[in-house]
């Protein structure tokens, strides 16, 4: 049997992964960053993203379901804000980890500062043989 990490059970891990999945979208990350500093209506958030209000509302619903934002209604407007200071901390930590990871990859690129930036190409995938699996299964 595997050892359990102190403070982590399956339910806690599932909740943490749900939070990370909710943040794992550039638009939602940007929304959270804005909402960690101010309370804003959907219309202002849509403008910030350059997106339709309906699309922004869907992002906000996902963030609300993950417990990352709260809302209040004032007349016909709904205002959103980060659920607490932990949201900003999460975003700052993610940014720090991203910068650290980028810095770890940077030394090779920095060795030749005058060189044009290298593009990352995905390795070519081997062509799939259609029907091979069925033939192998005798179907």
PDB file of C-alpha atoms in Angstrom:
ATOM      1  CA  UNK A   1       0.000   0.000   0.000  1.00  0.00           C
ATOM      2  CA  UNK A   2       1.226   3.507  -0.800  1.00  0.00           C
ATOM      3  CA  UNK A   3       2.040   5.970   1.919  1.00  0.00           C
ATOM      4  CA  UNK A   4      -0.402   8.826   2.388  1.00  0.00           C
ATOM      5  CA  UNK A   5       1.051  12.316   2.357  1.00  0.00           C
ATOM      6  CA  UNK A   6       0.199  14.118   5.584  1.00  0.00           C
ATOM      7  CA  UNK A   7      -2.913  16.245   5.167  1.00  0.00           C
ATOM      8  CA  UNK A   8      -3.850  14.783   1.793  1.00  0.00           C
ATOM      9  CA  UNK A   9      -6.600  12.320   1.201  1.00  0.00           C
ATOM     10  CA  UNK A  10      -8.369  11.560  -2.044  1.00  0.00           C
ATOM     11  CA  UNK A  11     -11.128  14.083  -1.386  1.00  0.00           C
ATOM     12  CA  UNK A  12      -8.650  16.886  -0.630  1.00  0.00           C
ATOM     13  CA  UNK A  13      -6.637  16.057  -3.724  1.00  0.00           C
ATOM     14  CA  UNK A  14      -9.787  16.063  -5.865  1.00  0.00           C
ATOM     15  CA  UNK A  15     -10.794  19.503  -4.540  1.00  0.00           C
ATOM     16  CA  UNK A  16      -7.303  20.905  -5.162  1.00  0.00           C
ATOM     17  CA  UNK A  17      -7.287  19.535  -8.709  1.00  0.00           C
ATOM     18  CA  UNK A  18     -10.731  21.079  -9.345  1.00  0.00           C
ATOM     19  CA  UNK A  19      -9.344  24.474  -8.271  1.00  0.00           C
ATOM     20  CA  UNK A  20      -6.284  24.089 -10.507  1.00  0.00           C
ATOM     21  CA  UNK A  21      -8.442  23.039 -13.464  1.00  0.00           C
ATOM     22  CA  UNK A  22     -10.649  26.090 -12.955  1.00  0.00           C
ATOM     23  CA  UNK A  23      -7.595  28.363 -13.061  1.00  0.00           C
ATOM     24  CA  UNK A  24      -6.007  26.478 -15.979  1.00  0.00           C
ATOM     25  CA  UNK A  25      -7.425  28.763 -18.645  1.00  0.00           C
ATOM     26  CA  UNK A  26      -5.826  32.086 -19.629  1.00  0.00           C
ATOM     27  CA  UNK A  27      -9.156  33.937 -19.537  1.00  0.00           C
ATOM     28  CA  UNK A  28     -10.072  32.607 -16.106  1.00  0.00           C
ATOM     29  CA  UNK A  29      -6.576  33.358 -14.804  1.00  0.00           C
ATOM     30  CA  UNK A  30      -6.919  36.953 -16.020  1.00  0.00           C
ATOM     31  CA  UNK A  31     -10.404  37.235 -14.502  1.00  0.00           C
ATOM     32  CA  UNK A  32      -9.142  36.010 -11.149  1.00  0.00           C
ATOM     33  CA  UNK A  33      -6.186  38.376 -11.252  1.00  0.00           C
ATOM     34  CA  UNK A  34      -8.524  41.335 -11.861  1.00  0.00           C
ATOM     35  CA  UNK A  35     -10.982  40.163  -9.216  1.00  0.00           C
ATOM     36  CA  UNK A  36      -8.264  39.671  -6.617  1.00  0.00           C
ATOM     37  CA  UNK A  37      -7.753  43.438  -6.685  1.00  0.00           C
ATOM     38  CA  UNK A  38     -11.279  44.761  -7.191  1.00  0.00           C
ATOM     39  CA  UNK A  39     -14.946  43.923  -7.305  1.00  0.00           C
ATOM     40  CA  UNK A  40     -16.182  44.247 -10.884  1.00  0.00           C
ATOM     41  CA  UNK A  41     -19.380  43.719 -12.892  1.00  0.00           C
ATOM     42  CA  UNK A  42     -19.561  41.151 -15.680  1.00  0.00           C
ATOM     43  CA  UNK A  43     -19.625  43.880 -18.342  1.00  0.00           C
ATOM     44  CA  UNK A  44     -16.290  45.312 -17.175  1.00  0.00           C
ATOM     45  CA  UNK A  45     -14.777  41.828 -16.979  1.00  0.00           C
ATOM     46  CA  UNK A  46     -15.964  41.017 -20.514  1.00  0.00           C
ATOM     47  CA  UNK A  47     -14.372  44.224 -21.747  1.00  0.00           C
ATOM     48  CA  UNK A  48     -11.132  43.339 -19.953  1.00  0.00           C
ATOM     49  CA  UNK A  49     -11.045  39.990 -21.774  1.00  0.00           C
ATOM     50  CA  UNK A  50     -12.290  41.345 -25.075  1.00  0.00           C
ATOM     51  CA  UNK A  51     -14.989  38.684 -24.937  1.00  0.00           C
ATOM     52  CA  UNK A  52     -18.777  38.529 -25.006  1.00  0.00           C
ATOM     53  CA  UNK A  53     -20.631  38.868 -21.723  1.00  0.00           C
ATOM     54  CA  UNK A  54     -22.091  35.364 -22.169  1.00  0.00           C
ATOM     55  CA  UNK A  55     -18.641  33.769 -22.536  1.00  0.00           C
ATOM     56  CA  UNK A  56     -17.341  35.739 -19.559  1.00  0.00           C
ATOM     57  CA  UNK A  57     -20.340  34.635 -17.494  1.00  0.00           C
ATOM     58  CA  UNK A  58     -19.542  31.003 -18.297  1.00  0.00           C
ATOM     59  CA  UNK A  59     -15.961  31.481 -17.092  1.00  0.00           C
ATOM     60  CA  UNK A  60     -17.246  33.127 -13.922  1.00  0.00           C
ATOM     61  CA  UNK A  61     -19.677  30.258 -13.327  1.00  0.00           C
ATOM     62  CA  UNK A  62     -16.775  27.814 -13.507  1.00  0.00           C
ATOM     63  CA  UNK A  63     -14.757  29.908 -11.061  1.00  0.00           C
ATOM     64  CA  UNK A  64     -17.738  30.205  -8.719  1.00  0.00           C
ATOM     65  CA  UNK A  65     -18.298  26.422  -8.828  1.00  0.00           C
ATOM     66  CA  UNK A  66     -14.663  25.948  -7.767  1.00  0.00           C
ATOM     67  CA  UNK A  67     -15.181  28.377  -4.885  1.00  0.00           C
ATOM     68  CA  UNK A  68     -12.745  30.947  -6.261  1.00  0.00           C
ATOM     69  CA  UNK A  69     -15.150  33.876  -6.723  1.00  0.00           C
ATOM     70  CA  UNK A  70     -18.218  35.204  -4.972  1.00  0.00           C
ATOM     71  CA  UNK A  71     -20.906  37.462  -6.352  1.00  0.00           C
ATOM     72  CA  UNK A  72     -23.517  39.951  -5.223  1.00  0.00           C
ATOM     73  CA  UNK A  73     -26.425  41.495  -7.065  1.00  0.00           C
ATOM     74  CA  UNK A  74     -27.058  45.220  -7.129  1.00  0.00           C
ATOM     75  CA  UNK A  75     -30.172  45.953  -9.148  1.00  0.00           C
ATOM     76  CA  UNK A  76     -29.657  44.323 -12.529  1.00  0.00           C
ATOM     77  CA  UNK A  77     -25.877  44.109 -12.216  1.00  0.00           C
ATOM     78  CA  UNK A  78     -23.920  41.240 -10.713  1.00  0.00           C
ATOM     79  CA  UNK A  79     -20.574  42.086  -9.164  1.00  0.00           C
ATOM     80  CA  UNK A  80     -17.828  39.513  -8.697  1.00  0.00           C
ATOM     81  CA  UNK A  81     -14.780  39.408  -6.441  1.00  0.00           C
ATOM     82  CA  UNK A  82     -12.158  36.859  -5.429  1.00  0.00           C
ATOM     83  CA  UNK A  83     -13.330  34.555  -2.647  1.00  0.00           C
ATOM     84  CA  UNK A  84     -10.467  35.608  -0.390  1.00  0.00           C
ATOM     85  CA  UNK A  85      -6.794  36.552  -0.209  1.00  0.00           C
ATOM     86  CA  UNK A  86      -5.809  32.937  -0.889  1.00  0.00           C
ATOM     87  CA  UNK A  87      -6.890  33.391  -4.512  1.00  0.00           C
ATOM     88  CA  UNK A  88      -4.296  36.105  -5.128  1.00  0.00           C
ATOM     89  CA  UNK A  89      -1.694  33.966  -3.335  1.00  0.00           C
ATOM     90  CA  UNK A  90      -2.526  31.028  -5.630  1.00  0.00           C
ATOM     91  CA  UNK A  91      -2.079  33.208  -8.729  1.00  0.00           C
ATOM     92  CA  UNK A  92       1.182  34.680  -7.448  1.00  0.00           C
ATOM     93  CA  UNK A  93       2.558  31.216  -6.640  1.00  0.00           C
ATOM     94  CA  UNK A  94       1.588  29.940 -10.101  1.00  0.00           C
ATOM     95  CA  UNK A  95       3.328  32.939 -11.648  1.00  0.00           C
ATOM     96  CA  UNK A  96       6.428  32.353  -9.523  1.00  0.00           C
ATOM     97  CA  UNK A  97       6.560  28.659 -10.448  1.00  0.00           C
ATOM     98  CA  UNK A  98       6.150  29.570 -14.132  1.00  0.00           C
ATOM     99  CA  UNK A  99       9.000  32.107 -13.947  1.00  0.00           C
ATOM    100  CA  UNK A 100      11.206  29.616 -12.113  1.00  0.00           C
ATOM    101  CA  UNK A 101      10.503  26.949 -14.722  1.00  0.00           C
ATOM    102  CA  UNK A 102      11.227  29.428 -17.526  1.00  0.00           C
ATOM    103  CA  UNK A 103      14.476  30.497 -15.864  1.00  0.00           C
ATOM    104  CA  UNK A 104      15.562  26.869 -15.601  1.00  0.00           C
ATOM    105  CA  UNK A 105      15.147  26.519 -19.368  1.00  0.00           C
ATOM    106  CA  UNK A 106      16.709  29.918 -20.160  1.00  0.00           C
ATOM    107  CA  UNK A 107      20.485  29.316 -19.684  1.00  0.00           C
ATOM    108  CA  UNK A 108      20.877  27.618 -23.064  1.00  0.00           C
ATOM    109  CA  UNK A 109      18.985  30.420 -24.787  1.00  0.00           C
ATOM    110  CA  UNK A 110      20.922  33.117 -22.915  1.00  0.00           C
ATOM    111  CA  UNK A 111      24.266  31.618 -23.970  1.00  0.00           C
ATOM    112  CA  UNK A 112      23.780  33.151 -27.425  1.00  0.00           C
ATOM    113  CA  UNK A 113      21.888  36.415 -26.812  1.00  0.00           C
ATOM    114  CA  UNK A 114      22.310  37.618 -30.410  1.00  0.00           C
ATOM    115  CA  UNK A 115      20.842  34.459 -31.860  1.00  0.00           C
ATOM    116  CA  UNK A 116      17.278  34.452 -33.099  1.00  0.00           C
ATOM    117  CA  UNK A 117      14.838  32.856 -30.675  1.00  0.00           C
ATOM    118  CA  UNK A 118      14.474  29.158 -31.252  1.00  0.00           C
ATOM    119  CA  UNK A 119      11.041  27.829 -32.011  1.00  0.00           C
ATOM    120  CA  UNK A 120       9.867  24.712 -30.316  1.00  0.00           C
ATOM    121  CA  UNK A 121       8.658  22.165 -32.783  1.00  0.00           C
ATOM    122  CA  UNK A 122       6.696  19.133 -31.838  1.00  0.00           C
ATOM    123  CA  UNK A 123       8.245  15.870 -32.930  1.00  0.00           C
ATOM    124  CA  UNK A 124       6.501  14.343 -35.900  1.00  0.00           C
ATOM    125  CA  UNK A 125       4.117  11.561 -35.018  1.00  0.00           C
ATOM    126  CA  UNK A 126       4.237   8.283 -36.841  1.00  0.00           C
ATOM    127  CA  UNK A 127       1.258   7.773 -39.133  1.00  0.00           C
ATOM    128  CA  UNK A 128      -1.479   5.636 -37.637  1.00  0.00           C
ATOM    129  CA  UNK A 129      -2.205   2.369 -39.290  1.00  0.00           C
ATOM    130  CA  UNK A 130      -5.956   2.311 -39.760  1.00  0.00           C
ATOM    131  CA  UNK A 131      -7.619  -0.948 -38.883  1.00  0.00           C
ATOM    132  CA  UNK A 132      -4.519  -2.535 -37.326  1.00  0.00           C
ATOM    133  CA  UNK A 133      -6.139  -2.822 -33.905  1.00  0.00           C
ATOM    134  CA  UNK A 134      -9.232  -4.534 -35.310  1.00  0.00           C
ATOM    135  CA  UNK A 135      -7.090  -6.919 -37.337  1.00  0.00           C
ATOM    136  CA  UNK A 136      -4.992  -7.723 -34.292  1.00  0.00           C
ATOM    137  CA  UNK A 137      -8.151  -8.452 -32.302  1.00  0.00           C
ATOM    138  CA  UNK A 138      -9.524 -10.685 -35.050  1.00  0.00           C
ATOM    139  CA  UNK A 139     -12.501  -8.438 -35.747  1.00  0.00           C
TER     140      UNK A 139
END
